[in-house]
Short mmCIF file of C-alpha atoms in Angstrom, two decimals:
data_model
loop_
_atom_site.label_atom_id
_atom_site.label_comp_id
_atom_site.label_asym_id
_atom_site.label_seq_id
_atom_site.Cartn_x
_atom_site.Cartn_y
_atom_site.Cartn_z
CA MET A 134 -12.28 -9.39 -15.46
CA ASN A 135 -10.60 -6.41 -13.86
CA TYR A 136 -10.09 -3.20 -15.85
CA ARG A 137 -9.38 -0.92 -12.89
CA ASP A 138 -5.83 0.32 -12.46
CA ILE A 139 -3.91 -0.61 -9.33
CA ILE A 140 -2.06 1.83 -7.09
CA VAL A 141 0.76 0.17 -5.17
CA PHE A 142 1.67 2.56 -2.36
CA ASP A 143 3.67 2.72 0.85
CA PHE A 144 4.13 5.04 3.80
CA GLU A 145 7.33 5.45 5.76
CA THR A 146 6.51 6.55 9.28
CA GLY A 147 8.02 7.77 12.52
CA SER A 148 6.56 5.02 14.72
CA ARG A 149 4.72 1.69 14.52
CA ASN A 150 1.16 2.47 15.59
CA PRO A 151 -0.84 3.20 12.40
CA HIS A 152 -3.52 5.01 14.41
CA LYS A 153 -1.08 7.59 15.78
CA THR A 154 2.09 7.46 13.70
CA GLN A 155 3.29 10.41 11.65
CA PRO A 156 4.01 9.72 7.97
CA THR A 157 7.43 10.88 6.80
CA GLN A 158 7.18 9.70 3.18
CA ILE A 159 4.62 8.36 0.74
CA ALA A 160 5.34 6.76 -2.62
CA ALA A 161 3.23 4.98 -5.21
CA VAL A 162 3.26 3.40 -8.63
CA ALA A 163 0.17 3.11 -10.83
CA ILE A 164 -0.13 -0.28 -12.55
CA HIS A 165 -2.26 -0.90 -15.64
CA GLY A 166 -5.06 -3.25 -14.61
CA ARG A 167 -4.80 -5.45 -17.71
CA LYS A 168 -1.22 -5.09 -18.93
CA LEU A 169 0.31 -5.05 -15.42
CA THR A 170 2.78 -2.39 -16.55
CA PRO A 171 3.68 0.88 -14.76
CA LYS A 172 1.77 4.01 -15.78
CA GLY A 173 3.19 6.58 -13.36
CA PHE A 174 5.06 7.18 -10.11
CA PHE A 175 4.58 9.40 -7.07
CA ASN A 176 7.10 10.11 -4.33
CA SER A 177 7.33 12.75 -1.62
CA GLU A 178 8.65 13.17 1.88
CA MET A 179 6.21 14.65 4.37
CA GLN A 180 6.98 17.03 7.22
CA PRO A 181 5.98 15.60 10.62
CA ILE A 182 5.59 17.48 13.89
CA LEU A 183 9.16 17.51 15.14
CA ASP A 184 8.44 18.77 18.64
CA ASP A 185 7.62 15.73 20.79
CA LYS A 186 5.38 17.62 23.21
CA GLU A 187 3.39 19.19 20.39
CA ALA A 188 2.96 15.81 18.70
CA ILE A 189 1.64 14.28 21.92
CA LYS A 190 -0.64 17.28 22.43
CA GLN A 191 -2.18 16.60 19.01
CA GLY A 192 -2.66 12.92 19.80
CA LEU A 193 0.23 11.71 17.66
CA ASP A 194 3.31 9.64 18.37
CA PRO A 195 6.59 11.55 18.58
CA LEU A 196 9.22 10.54 16.06
CA GLU A 197 11.22 7.52 17.18
CA ASP A 198 14.97 7.47 16.52
CA GLU A 199 14.86 3.78 15.62
CA ALA A 200 12.16 4.38 12.99
CA LEU A 201 14.16 7.24 11.48
CA LYS A 202 17.25 5.04 11.36
CA ILE A 203 15.40 2.21 9.60
CA THR A 204 13.87 4.53 7.00
CA GLY A 205 17.02 6.62 6.51
CA LYS A 206 15.38 9.87 7.61
CA ASN A 207 16.63 12.66 9.84
CA ARG A 208 14.92 15.57 11.54
CA GLU A 209 16.89 18.22 9.65
CA ASP A 210 15.75 17.03 6.22
CA LEU A 211 12.20 16.35 7.37
CA ALA A 212 11.95 19.93 8.64
CA LYS A 213 12.36 21.03 5.01
CA ALA A 214 9.79 18.58 3.61
CA PRO A 215 6.37 19.82 2.42
CA LYS A 216 3.47 19.87 4.87
CA PRO A 217 1.15 16.82 5.05
CA LYS A 218 -1.84 18.64 3.53
CA GLN A 219 0.19 19.74 0.51
CA VAL A 220 1.57 16.24 -0.05
CA TRP A 221 -1.82 14.61 0.41
CA GLU A 222 -3.49 16.91 -2.10
CA LYS A 223 -0.84 16.01 -4.68
CA PHE A 224 -1.17 12.32 -3.88
CA THR A 225 -4.96 12.35 -4.25
CA SER A 226 -4.57 14.13 -7.60
CA PHE A 227 -2.15 11.40 -8.67
CA VAL A 228 -4.57 8.62 -7.66
CA ASN A 229 -7.56 10.34 -9.25
CA LYS A 230 -5.81 10.38 -12.64
CA TYR A 231 -6.42 6.63 -12.75
CA ASN A 232 -10.10 6.77 -11.76
CA PHE A 233 -11.46 6.48 -15.30
CA LYS A 234 -15.12 7.11 -14.40
CA GLY A 235 -14.61 9.45 -11.48
CA THR A 236 -16.53 7.33 -8.96
CA GLN A 237 -15.36 5.18 -6.07
CA TRP A 238 -16.67 2.06 -7.81
CA PHE A 239 -14.19 2.62 -10.64
CA ALA A 240 -11.44 4.14 -8.50
CA PRO A 241 -8.07 2.40 -8.66
CA ILE A 242 -7.48 -0.58 -6.40
CA ALA A 243 -5.26 0.06 -3.39
CA ALA A 244 -2.33 -2.36 -3.15
CA GLY A 245 0.73 -2.74 -0.98
CA TYR A 246 2.50 -4.90 1.57
CA ASN A 247 0.53 -5.18 4.83
CA ILE A 248 -1.70 -2.29 3.80
CA ILE A 249 -4.82 -3.66 5.48
CA GLY A 250 -3.17 -3.71 8.89
CA PHE A 251 -1.13 -0.54 8.47
CA ASP A 252 -1.17 1.74 5.42
CA MET A 253 -4.94 1.79 4.81
CA ILE A 254 -5.46 2.89 8.41
CA ILE A 255 -3.23 5.88 7.70
CA VAL A 256 -5.05 6.54 4.41
CA ASN A 257 -8.33 6.72 6.30
CA ARG A 258 -6.80 9.13 8.81
CA MET A 259 -5.42 11.37 6.06
CA CYS A 260 -8.71 11.33 4.17
CA ASN A 261 -10.56 12.37 7.32
CA LEU A 262 -8.14 15.27 7.74
CA TYR A 263 -7.81 16.42 4.14
CA GLY A 264 -10.31 14.43 2.05
CA PRO A 265 -11.80 12.74 0.21
CA VAL A 266 -14.05 11.07 2.76
CA ASP A 267 -17.62 9.82 3.01
CA LYS A 268 -19.07 12.20 5.60
CA LYS A 269 -21.71 9.67 6.66
CA THR A 270 -19.35 6.76 7.33
CA GLY A 271 -16.02 8.48 7.85
CA ASN A 272 -14.46 6.09 5.32
CA GLN A 273 -12.02 7.09 2.61
CA VAL A 274 -13.37 7.41 -0.92
CA LEU A 275 -10.02 7.76 -2.69
CA PHE A 276 -9.53 4.11 -3.55
CA ASN A 277 -11.91 1.46 -4.80
CA LYS A 278 -14.73 0.80 -2.36
CA ILE A 279 -14.62 -2.98 -2.64
CA HIS A 280 -11.26 -4.31 -3.76
CA LYS A 281 -7.87 -4.17 -2.06
CA ILE A 282 -4.71 -6.14 -2.75
CA ASP A 283 -2.62 -6.85 0.32
CA VAL A 284 0.39 -8.50 -1.27
CA MET A 285 1.47 -9.97 2.08
CA ASP A 286 -1.79 -11.96 2.24
CA ASN A 287 -1.22 -13.08 -1.33
CA VAL A 288 2.30 -14.22 -0.46
CA PHE A 289 0.89 -16.14 2.51
CA MET A 290 -1.47 -18.08 0.25
CA TRP A 291 1.41 -19.12 -2.00
CA THR A 292 3.82 -20.02 0.82
CA GLU A 293 1.70 -21.36 3.70
CA ASN A 294 2.43 -24.98 2.72
CA ASN A 295 6.19 -24.48 2.32
CA SER A 296 8.06 -25.52 5.47
CA ASP A 297 11.26 -23.88 4.24
CA ILE A 298 9.74 -20.40 4.48
CA ARG A 299 9.76 -19.14 8.06
CA SER A 300 8.97 -15.48 7.41
CA ILE A 301 7.04 -13.52 4.79
CA SER A 302 8.29 -10.10 5.86
CA MET A 303 9.22 -7.78 3.02
CA ASP A 304 12.92 -8.22 3.78
CA SER A 305 12.51 -12.01 3.77
CA MET A 306 10.72 -11.90 0.42
CA ARG A 307 13.49 -9.78 -1.06
CA GLU A 308 15.99 -12.44 -0.05
CA LEU A 309 13.79 -15.31 -1.24
CA MET A 310 13.04 -13.76 -4.63
CA SER A 311 16.52 -12.29 -5.21
CA LEU A 312 15.48 -8.66 -5.03
CA SER A 313 18.22 -6.24 -4.02
CA SER A 314 18.06 -4.88 -0.47
CA GLU A 315 19.64 -1.61 -1.59
CA ASN A 316 17.47 1.35 -0.51
CA ALA A 317 15.12 -1.00 1.37
CA HIS A 318 12.68 0.93 3.60
CA ASP A 319 12.69 3.89 1.28
CA ALA A 320 9.03 4.17 0.28
CA LEU A 321 9.69 4.38 -3.45
CA GLN A 322 11.98 1.34 -3.43
CA ASP A 323 9.53 -0.59 -1.27
CA VAL A 324 6.76 0.28 -3.73
CA LYS A 325 8.80 -0.95 -6.69
CA ASP A 326 9.69 -4.20 -4.92
CA THR A 327 6.09 -4.77 -3.81
CA ALA A 328 4.83 -4.10 -7.33
CA ASN A 329 7.30 -6.58 -8.79
CA ILE A 330 6.20 -9.28 -6.34
CA MET A 331 2.53 -8.51 -6.96
CA ILE A 332 2.91 -8.61 -10.75
CA LYS A 333 4.87 -11.87 -10.58
CA LEU A 334 2.13 -13.48 -8.51
CA MET A 335 -0.70 -12.02 -10.60
CA LYS A 336 0.87 -13.35 -13.79
CA THR A 337 1.12 -16.74 -12.10
CA HIS A 338 -2.51 -16.48 -10.97
CA ARG A 339 -3.60 -15.77 -14.52
CA ALA A 340 -1.62 -18.67 -15.95
CA VAL A 341 -3.02 -21.10 -13.37
CA ALA A 342 -6.57 -19.72 -13.56
CA ASN A 343 -6.72 -20.52 -17.27
CA LYS A 344 -6.28 -24.20 -16.41
CA ILE A 345 -8.84 -24.33 -13.61
CA LYS A 346 -12.57 -24.69 -14.10
CA LEU A 347 -14.58 -23.14 -11.26
CA GLU A 348 -17.96 -23.49 -12.91
CA LYS A 349 -19.93 -26.24 -11.11
CA ALA A 350 -16.81 -27.12 -9.12
CA PHE A 351 -18.91 -28.65 -6.34
CA ALA A 352 -21.66 -30.07 -8.52
CA ASN A 353 -20.59 -33.65 -7.83
CA GLY A 354 -18.92 -33.05 -4.45
CA PRO A 355 -17.20 -33.72 -2.23
CA LEU A 356 -17.35 -30.58 -0.09
CA TYR A 357 -14.44 -29.82 2.23
CA VAL A 358 -16.51 -28.63 5.17
#
């Protein structure tokens, strides 16, 4: 049984490559591990390197106009946003509030939509720049060492046998589940929508799990493989 809290988080970024993109916003909601209710929110824009040549010099992608349009950002406002280090220090303090034993084994579980292929890569980059990081492995030690919840993968498991569903993008799931598209691609709104989908599916998991017996499930066969 899980007692660790869950941090649903999301980055908005200035390009698509998670290894080189510049974050422009990070938001999160802490979810109680048992009650599946919100415990706290975090939201901040983050100042990127606005000069394209300087960004390239530092090995980063310049801001892309299309990405700014999608996320509703502009260079003028981003120039006034707090620096990445300042934002990251506040974010790590927020996450650490929900680490009830102060170790990575009991750290909150990272959750989000497509975080394994995108957001967690950025987390690892930020942790290597500003901490906390395991100096031996170079891996982040902010979130739980073992568990992650990629809600997109969870959605796939529930929908992979449904021929009516052609896409499991976040926008498609909003339409399917009757979530408003207002403020979509703002990190805080995306976090709220992702958390609602996650909680809905987790409550369904729990209801179904109570009716399934896994103990000795293959004792009498047959095996599938």
